[in-house]
Short mmCIF file of C-alpha atoms in Angstrom, two decimals:
data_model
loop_
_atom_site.label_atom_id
_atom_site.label_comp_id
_atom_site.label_asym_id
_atom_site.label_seq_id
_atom_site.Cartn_x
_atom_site.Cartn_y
_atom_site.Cartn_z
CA UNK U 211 0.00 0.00 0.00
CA UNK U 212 2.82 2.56 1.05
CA UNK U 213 4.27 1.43 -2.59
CA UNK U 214 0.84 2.47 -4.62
CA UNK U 215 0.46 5.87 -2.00
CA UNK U 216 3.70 6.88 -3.60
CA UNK U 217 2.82 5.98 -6.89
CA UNK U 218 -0.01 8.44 -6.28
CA UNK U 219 1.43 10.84 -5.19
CA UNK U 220 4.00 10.83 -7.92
CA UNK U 221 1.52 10.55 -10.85
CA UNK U 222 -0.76 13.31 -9.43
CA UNK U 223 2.26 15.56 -9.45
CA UNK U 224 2.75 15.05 -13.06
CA UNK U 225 -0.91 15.14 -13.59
CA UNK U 226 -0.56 18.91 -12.15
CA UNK U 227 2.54 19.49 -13.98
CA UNK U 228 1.31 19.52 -17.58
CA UNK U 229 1.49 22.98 -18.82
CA UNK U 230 -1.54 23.45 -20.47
CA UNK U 231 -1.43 26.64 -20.63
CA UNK U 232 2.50 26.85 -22.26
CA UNK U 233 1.37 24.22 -25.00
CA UNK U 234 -1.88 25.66 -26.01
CA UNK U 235 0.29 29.16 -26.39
CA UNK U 236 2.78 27.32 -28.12
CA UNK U 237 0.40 26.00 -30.60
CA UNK U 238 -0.38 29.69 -31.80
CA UNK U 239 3.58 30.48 -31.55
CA UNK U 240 3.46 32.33 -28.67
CA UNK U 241 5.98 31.26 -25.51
CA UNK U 242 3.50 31.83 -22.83
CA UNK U 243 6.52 33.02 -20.41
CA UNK U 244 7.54 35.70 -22.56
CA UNK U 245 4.47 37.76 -23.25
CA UNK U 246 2.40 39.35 -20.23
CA UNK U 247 3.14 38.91 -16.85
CA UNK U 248 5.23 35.36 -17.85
CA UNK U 249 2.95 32.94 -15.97
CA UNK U 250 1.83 29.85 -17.08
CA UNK U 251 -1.69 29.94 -16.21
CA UNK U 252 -4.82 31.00 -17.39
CA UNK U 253 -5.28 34.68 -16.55
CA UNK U 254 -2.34 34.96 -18.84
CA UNK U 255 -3.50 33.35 -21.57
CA UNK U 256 -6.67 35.71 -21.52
CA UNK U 257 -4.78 38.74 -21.67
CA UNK U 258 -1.91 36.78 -24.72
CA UNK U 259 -4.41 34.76 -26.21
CA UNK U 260 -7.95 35.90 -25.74
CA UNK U 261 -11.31 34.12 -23.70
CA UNK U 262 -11.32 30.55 -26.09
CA UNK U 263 -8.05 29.86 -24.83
CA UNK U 264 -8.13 31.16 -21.38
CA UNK U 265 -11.12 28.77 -21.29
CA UNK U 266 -9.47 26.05 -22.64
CA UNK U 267 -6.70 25.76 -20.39
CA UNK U 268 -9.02 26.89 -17.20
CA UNK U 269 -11.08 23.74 -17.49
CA UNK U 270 -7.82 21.86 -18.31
CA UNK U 271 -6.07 23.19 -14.62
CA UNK U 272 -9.50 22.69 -12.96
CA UNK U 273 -9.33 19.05 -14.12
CA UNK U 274 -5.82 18.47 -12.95
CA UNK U 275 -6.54 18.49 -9.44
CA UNK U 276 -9.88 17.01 -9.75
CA UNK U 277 -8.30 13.93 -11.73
CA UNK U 278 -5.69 13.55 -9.07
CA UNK U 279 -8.19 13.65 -6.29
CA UNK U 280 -10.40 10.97 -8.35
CA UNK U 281 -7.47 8.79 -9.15
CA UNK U 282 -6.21 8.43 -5.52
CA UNK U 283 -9.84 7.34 -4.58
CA UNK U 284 -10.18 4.60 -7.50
CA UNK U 285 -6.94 3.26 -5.38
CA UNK U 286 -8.67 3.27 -2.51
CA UNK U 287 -6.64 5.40 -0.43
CA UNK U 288 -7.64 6.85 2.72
CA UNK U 289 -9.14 10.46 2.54
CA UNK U 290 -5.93 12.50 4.10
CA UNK U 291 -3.76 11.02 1.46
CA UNK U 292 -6.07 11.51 -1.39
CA UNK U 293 -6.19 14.88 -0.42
CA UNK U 294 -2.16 15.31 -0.19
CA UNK U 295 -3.02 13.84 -4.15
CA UNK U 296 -4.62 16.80 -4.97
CA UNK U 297 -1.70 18.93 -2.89
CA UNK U 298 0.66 17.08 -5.36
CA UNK U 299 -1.18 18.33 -8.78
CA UNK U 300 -1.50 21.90 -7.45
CA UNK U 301 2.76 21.46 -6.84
CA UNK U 302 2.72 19.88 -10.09
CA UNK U 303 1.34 22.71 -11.82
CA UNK U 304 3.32 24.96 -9.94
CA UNK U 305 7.00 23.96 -9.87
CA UNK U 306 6.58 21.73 -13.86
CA UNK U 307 9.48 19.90 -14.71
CA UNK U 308 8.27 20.62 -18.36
CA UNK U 309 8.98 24.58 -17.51
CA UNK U 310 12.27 24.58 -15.90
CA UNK U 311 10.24 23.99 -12.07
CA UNK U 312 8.00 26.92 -13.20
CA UNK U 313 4.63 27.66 -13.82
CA UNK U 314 1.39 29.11 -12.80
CA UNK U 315 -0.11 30.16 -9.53
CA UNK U 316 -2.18 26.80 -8.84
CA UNK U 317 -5.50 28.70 -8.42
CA UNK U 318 -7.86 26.60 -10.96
CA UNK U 319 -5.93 23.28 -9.79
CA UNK U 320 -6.32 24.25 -6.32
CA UNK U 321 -10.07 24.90 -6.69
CA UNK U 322 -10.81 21.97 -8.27
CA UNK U 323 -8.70 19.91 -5.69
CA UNK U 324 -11.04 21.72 -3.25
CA UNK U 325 -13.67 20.55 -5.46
CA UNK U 326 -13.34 17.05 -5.42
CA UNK U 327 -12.62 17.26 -1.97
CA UNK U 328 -15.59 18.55 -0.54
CA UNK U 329 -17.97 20.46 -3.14
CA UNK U 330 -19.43 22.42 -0.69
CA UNK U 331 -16.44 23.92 0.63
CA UNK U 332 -14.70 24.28 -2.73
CA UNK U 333 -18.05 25.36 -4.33
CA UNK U 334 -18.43 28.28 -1.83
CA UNK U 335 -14.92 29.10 -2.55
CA UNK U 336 -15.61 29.46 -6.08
CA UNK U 337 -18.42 31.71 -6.02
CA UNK U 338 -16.81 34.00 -3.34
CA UNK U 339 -13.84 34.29 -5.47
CA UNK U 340 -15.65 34.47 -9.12
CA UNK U 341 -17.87 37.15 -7.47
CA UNK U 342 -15.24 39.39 -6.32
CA UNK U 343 -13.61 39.40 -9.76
CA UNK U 344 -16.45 40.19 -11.31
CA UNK U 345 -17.03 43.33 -8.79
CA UNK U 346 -13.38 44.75 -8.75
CA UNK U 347 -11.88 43.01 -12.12
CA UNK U 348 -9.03 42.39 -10.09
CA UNK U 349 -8.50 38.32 -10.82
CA UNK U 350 -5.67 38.33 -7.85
CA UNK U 351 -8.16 39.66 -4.75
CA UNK U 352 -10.77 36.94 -5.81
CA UNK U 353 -8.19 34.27 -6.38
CA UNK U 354 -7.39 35.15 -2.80
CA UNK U 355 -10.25 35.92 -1.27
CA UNK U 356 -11.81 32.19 -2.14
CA UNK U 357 -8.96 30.60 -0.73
CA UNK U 358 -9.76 32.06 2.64
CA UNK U 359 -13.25 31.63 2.30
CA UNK U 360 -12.16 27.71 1.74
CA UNK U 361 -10.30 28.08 5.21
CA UNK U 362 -13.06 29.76 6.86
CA UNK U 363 -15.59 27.47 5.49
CA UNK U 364 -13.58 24.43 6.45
CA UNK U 365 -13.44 25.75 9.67
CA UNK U 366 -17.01 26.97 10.22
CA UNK U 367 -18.38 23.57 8.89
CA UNK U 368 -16.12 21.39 11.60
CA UNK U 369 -14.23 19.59 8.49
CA UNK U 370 -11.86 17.06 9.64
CA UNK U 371 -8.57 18.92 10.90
CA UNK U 372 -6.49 16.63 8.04
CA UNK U 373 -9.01 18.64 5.71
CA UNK U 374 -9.08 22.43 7.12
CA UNK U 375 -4.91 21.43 7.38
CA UNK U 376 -4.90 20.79 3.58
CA UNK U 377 -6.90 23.68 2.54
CA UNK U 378 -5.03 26.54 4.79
CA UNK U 379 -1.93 25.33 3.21
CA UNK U 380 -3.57 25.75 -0.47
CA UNK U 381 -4.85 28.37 0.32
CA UNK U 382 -1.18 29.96 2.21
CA UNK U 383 0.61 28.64 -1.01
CA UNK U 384 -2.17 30.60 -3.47
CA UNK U 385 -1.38 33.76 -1.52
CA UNK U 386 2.25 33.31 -1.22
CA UNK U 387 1.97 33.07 -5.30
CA UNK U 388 0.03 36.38 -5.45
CA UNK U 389 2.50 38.35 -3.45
CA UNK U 390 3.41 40.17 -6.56
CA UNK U 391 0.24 41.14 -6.87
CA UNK U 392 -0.46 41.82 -3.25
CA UNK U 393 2.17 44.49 -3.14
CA UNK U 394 0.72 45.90 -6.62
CA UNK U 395 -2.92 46.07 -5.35
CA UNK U 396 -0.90 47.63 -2.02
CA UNK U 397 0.26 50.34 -4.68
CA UNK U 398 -2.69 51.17 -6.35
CA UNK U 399 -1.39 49.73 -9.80
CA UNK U 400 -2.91 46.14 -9.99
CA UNK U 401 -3.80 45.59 -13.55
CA UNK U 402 -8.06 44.93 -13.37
CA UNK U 403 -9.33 42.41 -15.91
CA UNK U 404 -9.57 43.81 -19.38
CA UNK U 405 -7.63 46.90 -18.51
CA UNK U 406 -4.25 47.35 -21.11
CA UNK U 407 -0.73 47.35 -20.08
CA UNK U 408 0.61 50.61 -19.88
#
C-alpha cells in the first residue's frame, strides 16, 4: 500500500505538472513566459491569447486536481492522502518539470482539488472568489479571497482537521503566489481584468 500511496502521489504531481497553458500558447507560436506577466496559467493566456483559450486551459487546470483527487480514490486510499493527491497536482502545476520547475499560480488546480474534496467547501470558494472578480476586475483579490473563504468554510463547517490542514496550506501557497500582486494592489497599480498594459 505505502508502494501504490507513492505511486499516487508521484503521478498526481505530473498530472498537475502539464502545462496546459504553455502548450496551447505554443500552438499559436506564442511562448507563454515571454508575453504578459510570464505565468503559465490561465489569466495569462486571456490577456496573450484571448477568452477561447483562457477557457481552454481553465477547465484543463480545474481538471488536474480534480483527476488527481479521483485517481487516488479509485486506489482506494484513505481520505488524508487523497487529499495530499490533490496537494501534489496543485505542486505539479506549480513547480513543472516541463517549464524549468515553473509555472502558474495553482488557483484553478487548487479549486478543483477543493472541489473534489468537498464540493461544498470548494463550491463556496468558487463563487466568493468568481464574485469578487467580477465586482473589482481584479482576478488576484478573488483568487485570494476564495482561498480564505475555503479556510473559513472548512473551519465553520467542523471539516476534519487533516481537511481544514490541507486547505489553509492551499490556500497559504495561493497567496504566497500572489504576493506580486499583493504588493501591486498595495500600490494602487494592480492591472483589473480587461484593462491594457501601460
Amino acid at each position: 500500500m505505502i508502494l501504490i500511496t507513492s505511486l499516487a502521489v508521484l503521478v498526481s504531481y505530473l498530472i498537475g505538472s502539464i502545462p496546459a497553458a504553455a502548450w496551447v500558447a505554443r500552438r499559436r507560436g506564442v511562448d507563454i513566459r515571454k508575453v504578459g506577466s510570464g505565468n503559465s496559467g490561465a489569466t495569462n493566456v486571456l490577456r496573450s491569447l484571448g477568452k477561447g483559450p483562457a477557457l481552454l486551459v481553465a477547465a484543463f487546470d480545474i481538471l488536474k486536481g480534480a483527476i488527481a483527487v479521483g485517481l487516488a480514490r479509485a486506489l482506494g486510499l484513505d481520505p488524508a492522502w487523497t487529499a495530499l493527491c490533490g496537494v501534489a497536482a496543485v505542486l505539479g502545476h506549480n513547480f513543472s518539470p516541463f517549464l524549468g520547475f515553473r509555472g502558474g499560480k495553482g488557483v484553478a488546480t487548487s479549486f478543483g482539488t477543493m472541489l473534489a474534496l468537498d464540493p461544498v467547501v470548494g463550491g463556496g470558494a468558487f463563487v466568493v472568489g468568481v464574485g469578487c472578480i467580477w465586482l473589482t476586475r481584479f482576478v488576484s483579490a478573488g483568487s485570494i479571497l476564495g482561498a480564505l473563504t475555503a479556510v473559513t468554510l472548512a473551519a465553520a463547517l467542523a471539516r476534519p482537521g487533516w481537511l481544514l490542514l490541507i486547505v489553509a496550506f492551499l490556500a497559504a501557497l495561493l497567496t504566497w503566489q500572489h504576493r506580486d500582486n499583493i504588493r501591486r494592489l498595495q500600490a494602487g497599480n494592480e492591472r483589473r481584468l480587461g484593462e491594457k498594459k501601460n
